[in-house]
Amino acid sequence: MNKIELNQLDRTISEAKKYALEQIVGVPDNGSCNFDHVVIKIGRTMQTNIDTMANRGWKDYRCKNYLHISGGNVGQANRQTVYAEAIRDYLRGKGYDCYVHYQLD
């Protein structure tokens, strides 16, 4: 991805997070604690371009050709999973190649 494509992805991630917050309203936070988060395939991308993205949190990182987007601080069990899946669904709807990485604590 070039810098322009990353800027668009950055805006789309922001929209996806807002959408996901709407999806977790009323979801009880029970079940197993987890670190579920979204992973986006970005291909060979310069790290300096990724570092300019505003929607990167302390848990977000790049691993090879993928960008891991943290689940945020929305809960630690079912809410975290629903939040990550909502972000994934939103991004897929916009044409991004992504998935949820499910990880129990």
XYZ file of C-alpha atoms in Angstrom:
105
model
C 0.000 0.000 0.000
C 1.211 3.461 -0.751
C 0.768 6.478 1.531
C -2.515 7.558 -0.112
C -3.992 4.067 0.280
C -2.885 3.981 3.920
C -4.563 7.338 4.548
C -7.801 5.908 3.166
C -7.374 2.765 5.293
C -6.768 4.981 8.322
C -10.077 6.797 7.758
C -11.885 3.511 7.137
C -10.514 2.011 10.370
C -11.841 5.040 12.233
C -15.285 4.519 10.680
C -15.108 0.779 11.454
C -14.318 1.428 15.115
C -17.303 3.773 15.419
C -19.518 1.171 13.751
C -18.198 -1.546 16.065
C -18.924 0.538 19.170
C -22.564 0.704 18.061
C -22.637 -3.102 17.677
C -21.517 -3.852 21.244
C -24.257 -1.836 22.949
C -26.078 -4.207 25.280
C -23.671 -7.108 24.754
C -22.813 -8.670 28.129
C -19.093 -9.002 28.771
C -19.004 -12.608 29.922
C -17.120 -15.619 28.671
C -13.396 -16.198 28.315
C -11.016 -13.260 28.465
C -9.346 -12.741 25.107
C -7.171 -10.570 22.922
C -9.288 -10.850 19.761
C -8.287 -8.285 17.161
C -8.420 -7.594 13.429
C -5.556 -8.366 11.070
C -5.435 -6.556 7.705
C -3.307 -7.705 4.786
C -1.383 -4.647 3.615
C 1.338 -6.250 1.515
C 4.789 -4.764 1.340
C 4.418 -1.358 2.889
C 7.022 1.060 4.156
C 7.067 1.264 7.965
C 7.511 5.044 7.778
C 4.134 5.303 6.020
C 2.463 3.070 8.616
C 3.883 5.196 11.438
C 1.887 8.191 10.170
C -1.469 6.444 10.666
C -3.567 8.038 13.423
C -5.589 4.906 14.235
C -2.689 2.958 15.628
C -2.858 2.220 19.319
C -0.349 0.797 21.724
C -1.349 -2.756 20.810
C -1.251 -2.230 17.046
C 1.732 -3.534 15.182
C 2.937 -4.714 11.806
C 3.996 -8.308 11.262
C 5.431 -9.039 7.819
C 2.684 -8.029 5.362
C -0.097 -7.621 7.924
C -1.270 -4.839 10.223
C -2.768 -5.917 13.544
C -5.420 -3.519 14.864
C -6.103 -3.689 18.587
C -9.571 -4.358 19.891
C -9.431 -1.268 22.042
C -10.685 -1.061 25.598
C -14.267 -2.217 25.120
C -14.284 -5.250 27.364
C -12.335 -8.384 27.925
C -14.582 -11.223 26.808
C -17.663 -11.369 24.534
C -17.660 -7.601 23.953
C -14.077 -7.790 22.673
C -15.005 -10.549 20.227
C -18.135 -8.782 18.936
C -16.149 -5.540 18.561
C -13.377 -7.237 16.541
C -15.866 -9.096 14.340
C -17.783 -5.871 13.638
C -14.578 -4.111 12.570
C -13.722 -7.073 10.326
C -17.183 -7.061 8.744
C -17.038 -3.318 8.116
C -13.577 -3.497 6.543
C -14.517 -6.481 4.389
C -17.554 -4.542 3.203
C -15.144 -1.847 2.031
C -13.049 -4.411 0.148
C -10.159 -4.975 2.551
C -8.597 -8.419 2.990
C -8.791 -9.017 6.738
C -9.726 -11.509 9.428
C -10.141 -11.754 13.196
C -7.264 -13.246 15.136
C -8.896 -15.092 18.031
C -6.684 -15.443 21.103
C -7.707 -16.549 24.578
C -5.920 -15.112 27.575
